[in-house]
Coordinates of C-alpha atoms in Angstrom, one line a residue:
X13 CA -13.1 -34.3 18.2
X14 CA -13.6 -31.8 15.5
X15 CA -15.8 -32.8 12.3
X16 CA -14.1 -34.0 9.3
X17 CA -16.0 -32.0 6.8
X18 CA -14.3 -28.6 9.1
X19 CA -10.4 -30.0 9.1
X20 CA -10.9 -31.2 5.3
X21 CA -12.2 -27.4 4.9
X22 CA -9.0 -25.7 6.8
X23 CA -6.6 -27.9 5.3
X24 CA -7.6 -27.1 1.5
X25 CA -7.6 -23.3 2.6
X26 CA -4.3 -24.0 3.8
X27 CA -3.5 -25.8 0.6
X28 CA -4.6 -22.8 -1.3
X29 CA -2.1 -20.2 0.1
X30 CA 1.1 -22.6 0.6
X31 CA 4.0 -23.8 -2.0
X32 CA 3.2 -27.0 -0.6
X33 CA 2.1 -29.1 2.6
X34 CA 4.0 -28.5 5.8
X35 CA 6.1 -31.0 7.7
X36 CA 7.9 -31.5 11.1
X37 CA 10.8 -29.5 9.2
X38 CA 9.1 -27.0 7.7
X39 CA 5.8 -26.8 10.1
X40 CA 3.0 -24.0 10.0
X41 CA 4.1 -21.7 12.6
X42 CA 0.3 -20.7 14.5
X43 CA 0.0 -17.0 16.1
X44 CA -2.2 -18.0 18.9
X45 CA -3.6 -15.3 21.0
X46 CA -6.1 -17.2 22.8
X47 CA -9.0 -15.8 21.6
X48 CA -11.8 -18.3 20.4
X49 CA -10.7 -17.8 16.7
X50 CA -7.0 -18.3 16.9
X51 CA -8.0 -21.3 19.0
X52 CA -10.1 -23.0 16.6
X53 CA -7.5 -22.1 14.3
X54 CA -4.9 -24.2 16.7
X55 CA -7.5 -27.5 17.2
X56 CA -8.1 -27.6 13.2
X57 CA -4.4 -26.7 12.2
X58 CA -3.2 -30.1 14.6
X59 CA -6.0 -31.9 13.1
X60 CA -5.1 -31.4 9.7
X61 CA -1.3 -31.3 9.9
X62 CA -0.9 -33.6 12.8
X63 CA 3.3 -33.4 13.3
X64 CA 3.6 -30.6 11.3
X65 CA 2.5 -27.3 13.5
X66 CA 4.1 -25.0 16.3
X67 CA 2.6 -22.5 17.9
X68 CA 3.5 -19.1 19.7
X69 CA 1.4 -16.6 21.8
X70 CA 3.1 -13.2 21.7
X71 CA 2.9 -11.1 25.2
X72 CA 2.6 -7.4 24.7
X73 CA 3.3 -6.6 28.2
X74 CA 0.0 -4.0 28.4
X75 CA -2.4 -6.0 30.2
X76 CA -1.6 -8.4 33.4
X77 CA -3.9 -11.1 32.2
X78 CA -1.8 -11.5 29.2
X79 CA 1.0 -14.1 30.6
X80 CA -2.4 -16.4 32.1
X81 CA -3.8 -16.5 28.4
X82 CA -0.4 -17.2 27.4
X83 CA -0.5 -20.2 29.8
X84 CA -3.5 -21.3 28.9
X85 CA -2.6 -21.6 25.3
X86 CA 1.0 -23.9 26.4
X87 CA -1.3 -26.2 28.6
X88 CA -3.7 -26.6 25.5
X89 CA -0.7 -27.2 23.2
X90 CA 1.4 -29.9 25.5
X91 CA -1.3 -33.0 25.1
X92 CA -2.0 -32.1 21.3
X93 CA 1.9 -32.8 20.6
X94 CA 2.2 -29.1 19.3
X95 CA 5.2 -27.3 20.5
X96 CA 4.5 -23.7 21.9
X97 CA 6.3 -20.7 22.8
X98 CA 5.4 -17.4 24.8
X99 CA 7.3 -14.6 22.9
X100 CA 7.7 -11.4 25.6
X101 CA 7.8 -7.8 23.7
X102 CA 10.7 -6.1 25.2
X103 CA 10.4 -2.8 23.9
X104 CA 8.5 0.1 25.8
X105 CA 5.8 1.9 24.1
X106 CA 6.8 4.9 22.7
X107 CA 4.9 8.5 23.7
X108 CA 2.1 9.6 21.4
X109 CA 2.3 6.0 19.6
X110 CA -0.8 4.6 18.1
X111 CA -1.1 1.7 20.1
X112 CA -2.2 -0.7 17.6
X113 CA 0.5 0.2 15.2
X114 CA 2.7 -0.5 17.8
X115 CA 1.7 -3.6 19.3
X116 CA 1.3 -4.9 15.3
X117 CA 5.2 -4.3 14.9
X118 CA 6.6 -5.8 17.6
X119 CA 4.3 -8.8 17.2
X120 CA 4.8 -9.4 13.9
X121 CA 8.4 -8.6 14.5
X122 CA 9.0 -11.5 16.8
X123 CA 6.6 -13.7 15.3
X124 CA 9.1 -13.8 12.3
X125 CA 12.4 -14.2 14.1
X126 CA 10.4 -17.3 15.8
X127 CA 9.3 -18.5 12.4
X128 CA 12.4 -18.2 11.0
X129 CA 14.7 -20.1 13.5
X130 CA 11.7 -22.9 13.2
X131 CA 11.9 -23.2 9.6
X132 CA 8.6 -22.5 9.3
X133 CA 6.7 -22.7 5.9
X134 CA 4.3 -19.6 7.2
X135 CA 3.3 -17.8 9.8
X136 CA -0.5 -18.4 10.2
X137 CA -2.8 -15.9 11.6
X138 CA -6.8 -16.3 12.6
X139 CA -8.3 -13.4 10.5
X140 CA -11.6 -14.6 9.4
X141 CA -14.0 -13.0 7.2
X142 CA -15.6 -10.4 10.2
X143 CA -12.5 -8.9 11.0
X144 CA -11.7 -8.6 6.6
X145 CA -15.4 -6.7 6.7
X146 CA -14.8 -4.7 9.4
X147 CA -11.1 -3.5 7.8
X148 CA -13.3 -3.2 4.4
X149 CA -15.6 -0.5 6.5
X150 CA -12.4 1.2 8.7
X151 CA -10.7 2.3 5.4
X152 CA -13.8 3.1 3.3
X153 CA -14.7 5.6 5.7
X154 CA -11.2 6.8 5.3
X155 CA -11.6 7.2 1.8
X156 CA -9.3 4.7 0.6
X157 CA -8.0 3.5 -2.6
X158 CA -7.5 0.3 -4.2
X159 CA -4.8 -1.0 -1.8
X160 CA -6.5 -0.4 1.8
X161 CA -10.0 -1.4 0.4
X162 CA -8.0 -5.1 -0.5
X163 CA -8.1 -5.5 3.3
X164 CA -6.1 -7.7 4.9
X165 CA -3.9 -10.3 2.8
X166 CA -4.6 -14.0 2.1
X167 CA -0.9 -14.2 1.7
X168 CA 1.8 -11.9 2.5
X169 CA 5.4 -12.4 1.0
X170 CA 7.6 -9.8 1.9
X171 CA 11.0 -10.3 0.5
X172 CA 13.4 -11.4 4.0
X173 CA 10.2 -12.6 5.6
X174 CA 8.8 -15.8 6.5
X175 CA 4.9 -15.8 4.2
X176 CA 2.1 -14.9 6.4
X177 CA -1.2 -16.8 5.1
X178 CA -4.8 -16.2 6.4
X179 CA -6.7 -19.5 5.5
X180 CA -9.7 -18.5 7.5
X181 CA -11.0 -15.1 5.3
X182 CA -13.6 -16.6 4.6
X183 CA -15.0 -18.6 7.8
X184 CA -17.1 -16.5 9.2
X185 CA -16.5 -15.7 13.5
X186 CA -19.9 -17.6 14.3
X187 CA -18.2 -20.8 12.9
X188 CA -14.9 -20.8 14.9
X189 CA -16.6 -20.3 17.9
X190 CA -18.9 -23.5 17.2
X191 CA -15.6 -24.7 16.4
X192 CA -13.6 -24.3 20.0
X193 CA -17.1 -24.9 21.3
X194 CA -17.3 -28.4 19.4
X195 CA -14.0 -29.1 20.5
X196 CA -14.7 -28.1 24.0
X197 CA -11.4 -25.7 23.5
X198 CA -10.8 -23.2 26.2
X199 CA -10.4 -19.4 25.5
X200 CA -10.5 -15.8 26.3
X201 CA -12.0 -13.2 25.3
X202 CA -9.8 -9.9 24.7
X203 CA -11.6 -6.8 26.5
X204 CA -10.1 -4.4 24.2
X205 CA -12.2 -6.1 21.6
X206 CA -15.3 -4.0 22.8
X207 CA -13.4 -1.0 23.7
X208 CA -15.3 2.2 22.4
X209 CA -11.8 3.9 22.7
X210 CA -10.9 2.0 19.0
X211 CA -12.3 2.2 15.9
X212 CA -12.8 -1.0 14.9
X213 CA -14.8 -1.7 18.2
X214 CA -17.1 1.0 16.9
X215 CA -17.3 -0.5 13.3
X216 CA -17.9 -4.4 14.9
X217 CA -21.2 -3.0 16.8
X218 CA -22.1 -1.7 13.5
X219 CA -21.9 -4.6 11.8
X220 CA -23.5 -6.8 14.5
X221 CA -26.2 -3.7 14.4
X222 CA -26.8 -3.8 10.9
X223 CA -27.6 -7.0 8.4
X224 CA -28.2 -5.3 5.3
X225 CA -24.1 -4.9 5.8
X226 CA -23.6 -9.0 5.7
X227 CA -19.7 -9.4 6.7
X228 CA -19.6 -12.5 4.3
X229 CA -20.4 -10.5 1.3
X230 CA -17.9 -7.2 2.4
X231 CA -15.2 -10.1 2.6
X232 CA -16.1 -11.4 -0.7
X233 CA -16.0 -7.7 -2.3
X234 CA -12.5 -7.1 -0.8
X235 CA -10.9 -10.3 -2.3
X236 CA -11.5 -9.1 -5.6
X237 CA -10.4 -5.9 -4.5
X238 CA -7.2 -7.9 -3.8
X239 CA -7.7 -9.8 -6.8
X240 CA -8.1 -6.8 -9.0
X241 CA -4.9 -5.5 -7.1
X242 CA -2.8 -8.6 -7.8
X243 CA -3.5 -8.1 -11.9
X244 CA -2.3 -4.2 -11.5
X245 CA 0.5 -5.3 -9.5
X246 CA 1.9 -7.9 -12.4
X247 CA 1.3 -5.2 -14.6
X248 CA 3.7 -2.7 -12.7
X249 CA 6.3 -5.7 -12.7
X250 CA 6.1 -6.4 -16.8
X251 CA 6.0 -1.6 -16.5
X252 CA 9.0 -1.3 -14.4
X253 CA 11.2 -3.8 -17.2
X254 CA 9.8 -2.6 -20.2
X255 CA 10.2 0.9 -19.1
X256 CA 13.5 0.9 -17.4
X257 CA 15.9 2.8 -19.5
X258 CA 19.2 2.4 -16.5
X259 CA 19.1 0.4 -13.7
X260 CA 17.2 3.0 -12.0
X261 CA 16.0 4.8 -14.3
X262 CA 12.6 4.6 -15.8
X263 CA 11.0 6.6 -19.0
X264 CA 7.2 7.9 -18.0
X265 CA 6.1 8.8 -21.5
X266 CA 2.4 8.6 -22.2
X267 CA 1.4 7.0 -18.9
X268 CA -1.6 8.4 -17.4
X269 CA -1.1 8.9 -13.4
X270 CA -2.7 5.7 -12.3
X271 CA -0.2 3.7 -14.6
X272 CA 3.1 6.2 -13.4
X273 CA 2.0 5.3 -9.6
X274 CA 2.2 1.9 -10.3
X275 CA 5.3 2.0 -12.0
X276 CA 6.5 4.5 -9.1
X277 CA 5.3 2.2 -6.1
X278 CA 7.5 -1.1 -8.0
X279 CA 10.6 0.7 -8.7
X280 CA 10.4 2.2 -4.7
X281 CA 10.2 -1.5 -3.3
X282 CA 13.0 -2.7 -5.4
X283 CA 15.2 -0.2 -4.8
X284 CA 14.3 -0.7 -0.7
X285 CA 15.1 -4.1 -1.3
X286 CA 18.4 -3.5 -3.0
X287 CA 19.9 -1.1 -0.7
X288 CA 18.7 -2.9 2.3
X289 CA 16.4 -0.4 3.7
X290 CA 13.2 -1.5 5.7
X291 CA 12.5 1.5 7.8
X292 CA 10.8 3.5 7.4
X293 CA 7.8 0.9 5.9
X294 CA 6.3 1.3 3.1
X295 CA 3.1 -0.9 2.3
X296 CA 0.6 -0.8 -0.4
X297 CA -1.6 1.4 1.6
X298 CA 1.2 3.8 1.9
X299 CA 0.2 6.9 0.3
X300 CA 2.0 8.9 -2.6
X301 CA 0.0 11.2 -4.1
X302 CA 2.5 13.7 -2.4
X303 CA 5.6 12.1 -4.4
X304 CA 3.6 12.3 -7.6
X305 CA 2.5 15.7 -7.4
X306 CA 5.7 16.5 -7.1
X307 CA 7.4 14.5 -9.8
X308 CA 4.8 15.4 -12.3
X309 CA 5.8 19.7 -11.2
X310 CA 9.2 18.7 -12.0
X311 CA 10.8 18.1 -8.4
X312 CA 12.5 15.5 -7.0
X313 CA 10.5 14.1 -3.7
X314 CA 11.8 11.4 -1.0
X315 CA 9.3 8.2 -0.1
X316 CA 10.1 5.3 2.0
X317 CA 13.9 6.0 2.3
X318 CA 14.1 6.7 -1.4
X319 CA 14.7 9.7 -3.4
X320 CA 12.9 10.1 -7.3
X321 CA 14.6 12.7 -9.8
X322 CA 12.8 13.5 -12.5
X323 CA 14.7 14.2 -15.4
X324 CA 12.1 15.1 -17.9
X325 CA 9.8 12.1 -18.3
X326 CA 12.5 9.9 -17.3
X327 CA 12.2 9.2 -13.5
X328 CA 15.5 8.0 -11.1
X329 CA 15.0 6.1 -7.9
X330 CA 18.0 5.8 -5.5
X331 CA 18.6 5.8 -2.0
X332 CA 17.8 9.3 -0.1
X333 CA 20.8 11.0 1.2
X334 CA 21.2 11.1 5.1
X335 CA 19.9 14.2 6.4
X336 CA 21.9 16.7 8.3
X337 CA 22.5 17.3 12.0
X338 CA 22.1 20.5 13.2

């Protein structure tokens, strides 16, 4: 049996990130890898939301151990009463692919077609707050901006996607392994987790290696990176309206940079959203610094599937023409 005081805390972190509580029609739909943190994630999840959970555990086809942790997740979900599936990627890995990127699609990928033919409120994943500070280190060393130093979401609401919610961003890895351990919850640990081939192996030795870099306080400064983020982003929305001179046309006028990329990066989802286009992606670390050199030279640059015209100040966004054949 899990403590009180722990389901109480996952259930208001749940509460936190979701229009509202889940149910057998409109469960929490668990990505479960079998690792110690999704696990605990699984055990407190059916403790809070008895009824009201499913779970999957996505098989990447790279590593032969994969369909046994799959298994072992099922046999764990069958006496708890939470219905679980094993979703198998299909797709080959393409050559001279990053890996990671890779394996992130088509996982993600499946994991909303699940979530979607569940009814699923949200898909929830176990990030907790030592993965967020080791993202927080990846993309400062990178030199990134506002958007990448955010980390990874609390909530993620694409438009045509089921939410993705992270109630754990701020339990710390320590805890959910007293939590399976509690529990006496089986699990595995991923090899590729200590694998000095990736970067984020190399920046979670760090970390263990260094406490005057406490993960806790890395996670805390990247959610109000996020929350500074958010504020810019509802800014861009009440820009692209009061600014919007056609349909897709939108008057620059006075804005410094900072202001026009915001304004740029709003009009370039909605117009992705209106013509239907989702490849190729475009996220908020997505950079364009390229387009807006361009656009403030006088050219007219492509991003994300869609071209911008500048006519004088006034910018147009519509979709890219198809390129030629040769």
């Amino acid at each position: 049996m899990l403590p009180d005081p722990l389901i109480a805390r996952f259930r208001d972190d749940c509460r936190a990130l979701l229009d509202r509580d889940p149910s057998a029609a409109a469960p929490l739909a668990l990505a479960v890898s079998g690792g110690p943190d999704s696990m605990a994630m699984l055990a407190l999840a059916a403790a809070a939301f008895p009824g009201a959970a499913i779970a999957a555990t996505v098989d990447h086809g790279l590593r032969a151990e994969a369909a046994d942790e799959a298994a072992m997740v099922a046999e764990w979900c069958a006496p708890a009463g939470t219905p679980h599936d094993i979703l198998t990627v299909r797709e080959t890995l393409p050559a001279a692919s990053n890996l990671h990127d890779w394996a992130r699609s088509q996982r993600y990928a499946l994991l909303d077609d699940w979530a979607r033919t569940a009814n699923a409120l949200a898909i929830v994943t176990g990030h907790h707050a030592d993965d967020q500070a080791e993202t927080f280190l990846m993309r400062a060393a990178r030199g990134s901006g506002l958007a990448g130093l955010s980390g990874v979401r609390a909530r993620n609401a694409a438009p045509n996607r089921v939410p993705i919610v992270r109630p754990l961003l701020f339990w710390r890895r320590a805890e959910l392994l007293a939590v399976a351990a509690a529990g006496g919850i089986p699990h595995v640990d991923d090899p590729s987790n200590l694998d000095p081939r990736f970067d984020r192996a190399h920046f979670r030795t760090l970390l263990a290696a260094t406490p005057e870099l406490p993960a806790a306080a890395l996670a805390r400064s990247a959610s109000h990176l996020a929350e500074a983020e958010r504020d810019l982003n509802a800014i861009a929305d009440w820009l692209v309206e009061t600014r919007k001179v056609a349909p897709r046309d939108f008057d620059t006028a006075g804005l410094p940079r900072g202001v026009r990329r915001l304004m740029a990066r709003r009009a370039i989802e909605r117009v992705r959203v209106e013509e239907g286009i989702d490849s190729p992606a475009f996220t908020p670390a997505t950079n364009i610094e390229p387009l807006l050199d361009a656009l403030e030279q006088g050219n007219a640059a492509t991003q994300a599937g869609i071209k911008v015209t500048p006519k004088a100040l006034i910018w147009h966004f519509g979709p890219a023409p198809p390129r030629r054949s040769h």
